[in-house]
Amino acid sequence: MKKSFFNLALGILIVGSLAFSNVEKKPTPVDNPVDNYLSEINGVKAYTLEIAEAMPADKYTFRPHDSVRSFGEQMAHLGMSSKFLLDMFINGEPMPTDPEVFANIGRMEKEIGASKEACIKVITEAFDALTATYKSMNAENLDDTFVIPFDPKQPSFSKEKGFQFIYEHIAHHRGQALVSLRMQGIKAPPYRLY
């Protein structure tokens, strides 16, 4: 018993002294925000494409309710609107004022949304545009501001925040698409952060 107690006390003493010793730690490199964002957006792209791939082509027109987009329309909207917001928020293109432009976008979402292949193409192109644009920017560009033209208050945000808005919009529509997958009895790809 004395020997066991001695070994336990010796173990606690050694572990305790190691824990409180002044061991010099190597500095860790500072994370690169550009690399972090690109890694994150590549993960978002991969996850979004997994969801698009999970739905069989003949189910792309499935609509959970008459008042919402079909699965394919969600996927088409996700890709098309990401590119649209990128052009407006980041690239400085003006918001169209002709109502026919928006009517045409709605028709395109329905047309593209009926095809799994077309949806995957639009999503891939949108993420590639996001990545290429972000790579081309520096800290000063990301601090530049833009105005949200469809908000009557016309608020101004940094372009860095514009990328975050696009990311959130993707997550919103991807979540709606996940509901359609589950309603079809299809196991959704597991969620991932990156």
PDB file of C-alpha atoms in Angstrom:
ATOM      1  CA  MET A   1       0.000   0.000   0.000  1.00  0.00           C
ATOM      2  CA  LYS A   2       2.877   2.352   0.880  1.00  0.00           C
ATOM      3  CA  LYS A   3       4.532   1.581  -2.456  1.00  0.00           C
ATOM      4  CA  SER A   4       1.294   2.319  -4.395  1.00  0.00           C
ATOM      5  CA  PHE A   5       0.802   5.573  -2.518  1.00  0.00           C
ATOM      6  CA  PHE A   6       4.435   6.523  -3.175  1.00  0.00           C
ATOM      7  CA  ASN A   7       4.093   5.798  -6.923  1.00  0.00           C
ATOM      8  CA  LEU A   8       0.832   7.782  -7.104  1.00  0.00           C
ATOM      9  CA  ALA A   9       2.384  10.749  -5.277  1.00  0.00           C
ATOM     10  CA  LEU A  10       5.477  10.582  -7.489  1.00  0.00           C
ATOM     11  CA  GLY A  11       3.280  10.485 -10.618  1.00  0.00           C
ATOM     12  CA  ILE A  12       1.258  13.504  -9.488  1.00  0.00           C
ATOM     13  CA  LEU A  13       4.461  15.384  -8.692  1.00  0.00           C
ATOM     14  CA  ILE A  14       5.965  14.660 -12.120  1.00  0.00           C
ATOM     15  CA  VAL A  15       2.799  15.521 -14.047  1.00  0.00           C
ATOM     16  CA  GLY A  16       2.258  18.647 -11.951  1.00  0.00           C
ATOM     17  CA  SER A  17       5.808  19.875 -12.448  1.00  0.00           C
ATOM     18  CA  LEU A  18       5.567  19.310 -16.210  1.00  0.00           C
ATOM     19  CA  ALA A  19       2.299  21.202 -16.360  1.00  0.00           C
ATOM     20  CA  PHE A  20       3.746  24.204 -14.575  1.00  0.00           C
ATOM     21  CA  SER A  21       7.226  24.139 -16.068  1.00  0.00           C
ATOM     22  CA  ASN A  22       8.365  27.020 -18.206  1.00  0.00           C
ATOM     23  CA  VAL A  23       8.552  25.142 -21.495  1.00  0.00           C
ATOM     24  CA  GLU A  24       9.287  27.386 -24.449  1.00  0.00           C
ATOM     25  CA  LYS A  25       6.559  27.025 -27.060  1.00  0.00           C
ATOM     26  CA  LYS A  26       7.157  27.502 -30.744  1.00  0.00           C
ATOM     27  CA  PRO A  27       5.150  30.365 -32.208  1.00  0.00           C
ATOM     28  CA  THR A  28       2.386  29.323 -34.568  1.00  0.00           C
ATOM     29  CA  PRO A  29       2.045  31.086 -37.893  1.00  0.00           C
ATOM     30  CA  VAL A  30      -0.709  33.681 -38.096  1.00  0.00           C
ATOM     31  CA  ASP A  31      -3.644  32.483 -40.137  1.00  0.00           C
ATOM     32  CA  ASN A  32      -3.939  34.035 -43.565  1.00  0.00           C
ATOM     33  CA  PRO A  33      -7.500  35.420 -43.912  1.00  0.00           C
ATOM     34  CA  VAL A  34      -7.505  34.994 -47.699  1.00  0.00           C
ATOM     35  CA  ASP A  35      -6.471  31.344 -47.434  1.00  0.00           C
ATOM     36  CA  ASN A  36      -9.035  30.817 -44.673  1.00  0.00           C
ATOM     37  CA  TYR A  37     -11.854  32.261 -46.777  1.00  0.00           C
ATOM     38  CA  LEU A  38     -10.832  30.313 -49.875  1.00  0.00           C
ATOM     39  CA  SER A  39     -10.659  27.102 -47.866  1.00  0.00           C
ATOM     40  CA  GLU A  40     -14.089  27.828 -46.401  1.00  0.00           C
ATOM     41  CA  ILE A  41     -15.699  28.691 -49.743  1.00  0.00           C
ATOM     42  CA  ASN A  42     -14.216  25.553 -51.329  1.00  0.00           C
ATOM     43  CA  GLY A  43     -15.836  23.512 -48.564  1.00  0.00           C
ATOM     44  CA  VAL A  44     -19.154  25.302 -49.092  1.00  0.00           C
ATOM     45  CA  LYS A  45     -18.890  24.597 -52.824  1.00  0.00           C
ATOM     46  CA  ALA A  46     -18.165  20.903 -52.243  1.00  0.00           C
ATOM     47  CA  TYR A  47     -21.044  20.542 -49.756  1.00  0.00           C
ATOM     48  CA  THR A  48     -23.476  22.370 -52.047  1.00  0.00           C
ATOM     49  CA  LEU A  49     -22.501  20.158 -54.993  1.00  0.00           C
ATOM     50  CA  GLU A  50     -22.932  17.036 -52.821  1.00  0.00           C
ATOM     51  CA  ILE A  51     -26.500  18.149 -52.133  1.00  0.00           C
ATOM     52  CA  ALA A  52     -27.097  18.847 -55.829  1.00  0.00           C
ATOM     53  CA  GLU A  53     -25.691  15.420 -56.741  1.00  0.00           C
ATOM     54  CA  ALA A  54     -27.755  13.616 -54.085  1.00  0.00           C
ATOM     55  CA  MET A  55     -31.076  14.445 -55.748  1.00  0.00           C
ATOM     56  CA  PRO A  56     -31.858  12.177 -58.715  1.00  0.00           C
ATOM     57  CA  ALA A  57     -32.276  14.075 -62.002  1.00  0.00           C
ATOM     58  CA  ASP A  58     -35.930  13.038 -62.309  1.00  0.00           C
ATOM     59  CA  LYS A  59     -36.702  14.634 -58.910  1.00  0.00           C
ATOM     60  CA  TYR A  60     -35.274  18.088 -59.680  1.00  0.00           C
ATOM     61  CA  THR A  61     -38.777  19.389 -60.358  1.00  0.00           C
ATOM     62  CA  PHE A  62     -40.029  18.211 -56.943  1.00  0.00           C
ATOM     63  CA  ARG A  63     -41.731  21.105 -55.187  1.00  0.00           C
ATOM     64  CA  PRO A  64     -42.445  20.667 -51.435  1.00  0.00           C
ATOM     65  CA  HIS A  65     -45.306  23.166 -51.701  1.00  0.00           C
ATOM     66  CA  ASP A  66     -46.892  25.195 -54.492  1.00  0.00           C
ATOM     67  CA  SER A  67     -45.675  28.419 -52.891  1.00  0.00           C
ATOM     68  CA  VAL A  68     -41.950  27.581 -52.996  1.00  0.00           C
ATOM     69  CA  ARG A  69     -39.285  26.807 -55.568  1.00  0.00           C
ATOM     70  CA  SER A  70     -38.672  23.272 -56.729  1.00  0.00           C
ATOM     71  CA  PHE A  71     -35.431  21.600 -55.668  1.00  0.00           C
ATOM     72  CA  GLY A  72     -33.865  22.436 -59.036  1.00  0.00           C
ATOM     73  CA  GLU A  73     -35.096  26.019 -58.903  1.00  0.00           C
ATOM     74  CA  GLN A  74     -33.468  26.368 -55.464  1.00  0.00           C
ATOM     75  CA  MET A  75     -30.190  25.083 -56.914  1.00  0.00           C
ATOM     76  CA  ALA A  76     -30.454  27.319 -60.000  1.00  0.00           C
ATOM     77  CA  HIS A  77     -31.337  30.337 -57.847  1.00  0.00           C
ATOM     78  CA  LEU A  78     -28.446  29.615 -55.495  1.00  0.00           C
ATOM     79  CA  GLY A  79     -25.961  29.664 -58.381  1.00  0.00           C
ATOM     80  CA  MET A  80     -27.490  32.464 -60.437  1.00  0.00           C
ATOM     81  CA  SER A  81     -28.113  34.819 -57.521  1.00  0.00           C
ATOM     82  CA  SER A  82     -24.616  34.261 -56.103  1.00  0.00           C
ATOM     83  CA  LYS A  83     -23.160  35.484 -59.394  1.00  0.00           C
ATOM     84  CA  PHE A  84     -25.708  38.335 -59.537  1.00  0.00           C
ATOM     85  CA  LEU A  85     -24.844  39.488 -55.991  1.00  0.00           C
ATOM     86  CA  LEU A  86     -21.123  39.161 -56.697  1.00  0.00           C
ATOM     87  CA  ASP A  87     -21.494  41.407 -59.742  1.00  0.00           C
ATOM     88  CA  MET A  88     -23.527  43.983 -57.807  1.00  0.00           C
ATOM     89  CA  PHE A  89     -21.874  44.000 -54.375  1.00  0.00           C
ATOM     90  CA  ILE A  90     -18.268  43.330 -55.314  1.00  0.00           C
ATOM     91  CA  ASN A  91     -17.808  44.140 -59.006  1.00  0.00           C
ATOM     92  CA  GLY A  92     -19.853  47.365 -58.879  1.00  0.00           C
ATOM     93  CA  GLU A  93     -22.372  46.546 -61.597  1.00  0.00           C
ATOM     94  CA  PRO A  94     -25.638  48.474 -61.287  1.00  0.00           C
ATOM     95  CA  MET A  95     -28.843  46.736 -60.281  1.00  0.00           C
ATOM     96  CA  PRO A  96     -31.128  46.306 -63.285  1.00  0.00           C
ATOM     97  CA  THR A  97     -34.160  48.572 -63.262  1.00  0.00           C
ATOM     98  CA  ASP A  98     -36.113  46.904 -66.060  1.00  0.00           C
ATOM     99  CA  PRO A  99     -38.727  44.512 -64.576  1.00  0.00           C
ATOM    100  CA  GLU A 100     -38.348  42.317 -67.643  1.00  0.00           C
ATOM    101  CA  VAL A 101     -34.783  41.469 -66.536  1.00  0.00           C
ATOM    102  CA  PHE A 102     -36.136  39.959 -63.311  1.00  0.00           C
ATOM    103  CA  ALA A 103     -38.935  38.163 -65.156  1.00  0.00           C
ATOM    104  CA  ASN A 104     -36.297  36.666 -67.457  1.00  0.00           C
ATOM    105  CA  ILE A 105     -34.218  35.571 -64.453  1.00  0.00           C
ATOM    106  CA  GLY A 106     -37.300  33.803 -63.055  1.00  0.00           C
ATOM    107  CA  ARG A 107     -37.834  32.002 -66.374  1.00  0.00           C
ATOM    108  CA  MET A 108     -34.165  30.991 -66.470  1.00  0.00           C
ATOM    109  CA  GLU A 109     -34.367  29.595 -62.914  1.00  0.00           C
ATOM    110  CA  LYS A 110     -37.288  27.391 -63.992  1.00  0.00           C
ATOM    111  CA  GLU A 111     -35.520  26.274 -67.171  1.00  0.00           C
ATOM    112  CA  ILE A 112     -32.152  25.594 -65.544  1.00  0.00           C
ATOM    113  CA  GLY A 113     -33.873  24.151 -62.459  1.00  0.00           C
ATOM    114  CA  ALA A 114     -35.428  21.374 -64.523  1.00  0.00           C
ATOM    115  CA  SER A 115     -31.974  19.989 -65.366  1.00  0.00           C
ATOM    116  CA  LYS A 116     -29.587  18.496 -62.815  1.00  0.00           C
ATOM    117  CA  GLU A 117     -26.680  18.953 -65.210  1.00  0.00           C
ATOM    118  CA  ALA A 118     -27.518  22.631 -65.855  1.00  0.00           C
ATOM    119  CA  CYS A 119     -27.866  23.321 -62.120  1.00  0.00           C
ATOM    120  CA  ILE A 120     -24.507  21.755 -61.313  1.00  0.00           C
ATOM    121  CA  LYS A 121     -22.910  23.811 -64.099  1.00  0.00           C
ATOM    122  CA  VAL A 122     -24.424  27.086 -62.796  1.00  0.00           C
ATOM    123  CA  ILE A 123     -23.416  26.322 -59.188  1.00  0.00           C
ATOM    124  CA  THR A 124     -19.862  25.431 -60.216  1.00  0.00           C
ATOM    125  CA  GLU A 125     -19.512  28.580 -62.320  1.00  0.00           C
ATOM    126  CA  ALA A 126     -20.812  30.765 -59.471  1.00  0.00           C
ATOM    127  CA  PHE A 127     -18.370  29.323 -56.929  1.00  0.00           C
ATOM    128  CA  ASP A 128     -15.510  29.593 -59.410  1.00  0.00           C
ATOM    129  CA  ALA A 129     -16.375  33.270 -59.946  1.00  0.00           C
ATOM    130  CA  LEU A 130     -16.520  33.883 -56.180  1.00  0.00           C
ATOM    131  CA  THR A 131     -13.136  32.233 -55.700  1.00  0.00           C
ATOM    132  CA  ALA A 132     -11.451  34.017 -58.605  1.00  0.00           C
ATOM    133  CA  THR A 133     -12.805  37.399 -57.527  1.00  0.00           C
ATOM    134  CA  TYR A 134     -11.768  36.952 -53.907  1.00  0.00           C
ATOM    135  CA  LYS A 135      -8.273  35.829 -54.958  1.00  0.00           C
ATOM    136  CA  SER A 136      -7.884  38.980 -57.053  1.00  0.00           C
ATOM    137  CA  MET A 137      -8.592  41.305 -54.130  1.00  0.00           C
ATOM    138  CA  ASN A 138      -6.351  42.776 -51.476  1.00  0.00           C
ATOM    139  CA  ALA A 139      -7.159  44.194 -48.032  1.00  0.00           C
ATOM    140  CA  GLU A 140      -7.807  47.648 -49.453  1.00  0.00           C
ATOM    141  CA  ASN A 141     -10.260  46.265 -52.054  1.00  0.00           C
ATOM    142  CA  LEU A 142     -12.076  44.305 -49.356  1.00  0.00           C
ATOM    143  CA  ASP A 143     -12.447  47.495 -47.274  1.00  0.00           C
ATOM    144  CA  ASP A 144     -14.029  49.346 -50.224  1.00  0.00           C
ATOM    145  CA  THR A 145     -17.746  49.865 -49.760  1.00  0.00           C
ATOM    146  CA  PHE A 146     -20.876  49.225 -51.768  1.00  0.00           C
ATOM    147  CA  VAL A 147     -24.492  50.250 -51.320  1.00  0.00           C
ATOM    148  CA  ILE A 148     -27.323  47.723 -51.210  1.00  0.00           C
ATOM    149  CA  PRO A 149     -29.501  49.097 -53.999  1.00  0.00           C
ATOM    150  CA  PHE A 150     -32.659  47.123 -53.197  1.00  0.00           C
ATOM    151  CA  ASP A 151     -32.880  48.406 -49.610  1.00  0.00           C
ATOM    152  CA  PRO A 152     -34.747  51.738 -49.416  1.00  0.00           C
ATOM    153  CA  LYS A 153     -32.343  52.897 -46.672  1.00  0.00           C
ATOM    154  CA  GLN A 154     -29.395  52.353 -49.063  1.00  0.00           C
ATOM    155  CA  PRO A 155     -26.984  51.065 -46.374  1.00  0.00           C
ATOM    156  CA  SER A 156     -23.297  50.840 -47.147  1.00  0.00           C
ATOM    157  CA  PHE A 157     -21.073  47.862 -46.298  1.00  0.00           C
ATOM    158  CA  SER A 158     -17.521  46.728 -46.971  1.00  0.00           C
ATOM    159  CA  LYS A 159     -16.966  44.319 -49.836  1.00  0.00           C
ATOM    160  CA  GLU A 160     -15.694  41.839 -47.249  1.00  0.00           C
ATOM    161  CA  LYS A 161     -19.193  41.981 -45.757  1.00  0.00           C
ATOM    162  CA  GLY A 162     -20.596  41.545 -49.270  1.00  0.00           C
ATOM    163  CA  PHE A 163     -18.867  38.168 -49.515  1.00  0.00           C
ATOM    164  CA  GLN A 164     -20.420  37.237 -46.160  1.00  0.00           C
ATOM    165  CA  PHE A 165     -23.884  38.221 -47.436  1.00  0.00           C
ATOM    166  CA  ILE A 166     -23.414  35.957 -50.467  1.00  0.00           C
ATOM    167  CA  TYR A 167     -22.261  33.114 -48.223  1.00  0.00           C
ATOM    168  CA  GLU A 168     -25.356  33.528 -46.013  1.00  0.00           C
ATOM    169  CA  HIS A 169     -27.644  33.604 -49.043  1.00  0.00           C
ATOM    170  CA  ILE A 170     -26.126  30.332 -50.258  1.00  0.00           C
ATOM    171  CA  ALA A 171     -26.681  28.736 -46.846  1.00  0.00           C
ATOM    172  CA  HIS A 172     -30.310  29.908 -46.811  1.00  0.00           C
ATOM    173  CA  HIS A 173     -31.207  28.308 -50.146  1.00  0.00           C
ATOM    174  CA  ARG A 174     -29.089  25.228 -49.547  1.00  0.00           C
ATOM    175  CA  GLY A 175     -31.079  24.641 -46.352  1.00  0.00           C
ATOM    176  CA  GLN A 176     -34.320  24.837 -48.300  1.00  0.00           C
ATOM    177  CA  ALA A 177     -32.963  22.320 -50.810  1.00  0.00           C
ATOM    178  CA  LEU A 178     -32.092  19.948 -47.954  1.00  0.00           C
ATOM    179  CA  VAL A 179     -35.756  19.869 -46.932  1.00  0.00           C
ATOM    180  CA  SER A 180     -36.676  18.705 -50.450  1.00  0.00           C
ATOM    181  CA  LEU A 181     -34.077  15.936 -50.271  1.00  0.00           C
ATOM    182  CA  ARG A 182     -35.462  14.691 -46.975  1.00  0.00           C
ATOM    183  CA  MET A 183     -39.042  14.881 -48.206  1.00  0.00           C
ATOM    184  CA  GLN A 184     -38.023  12.559 -51.021  1.00  0.00           C
ATOM    185  CA  GLY A 185     -36.574  10.100 -48.503  1.00  0.00           C
ATOM    186  CA  ILE A 186     -33.022  10.811 -49.658  1.00  0.00           C
ATOM    187  CA  LYS A 187     -30.315  10.851 -47.018  1.00  0.00           C
ATOM    188  CA  ALA A 188     -28.739  14.287 -47.050  1.00  0.00           C
ATOM    189  CA  PRO A 189     -24.948  14.557 -47.139  1.00  0.00           C
ATOM    190  CA  PRO A 190     -23.629  15.168 -43.619  1.00  0.00           C
ATOM    191  CA  TYR A 191     -23.137  18.813 -42.725  1.00  0.00           C
ATOM    192  CA  ARG A 192     -19.614  20.150 -42.617  1.00  0.00           C
ATOM    193  CA  LEU A 193     -18.186  23.475 -41.574  1.00  0.00           C
ATOM    194  CA  TYR A 194     -15.488  23.613 -44.247  1.00  0.00           C
TER     195      TYR A 194
END
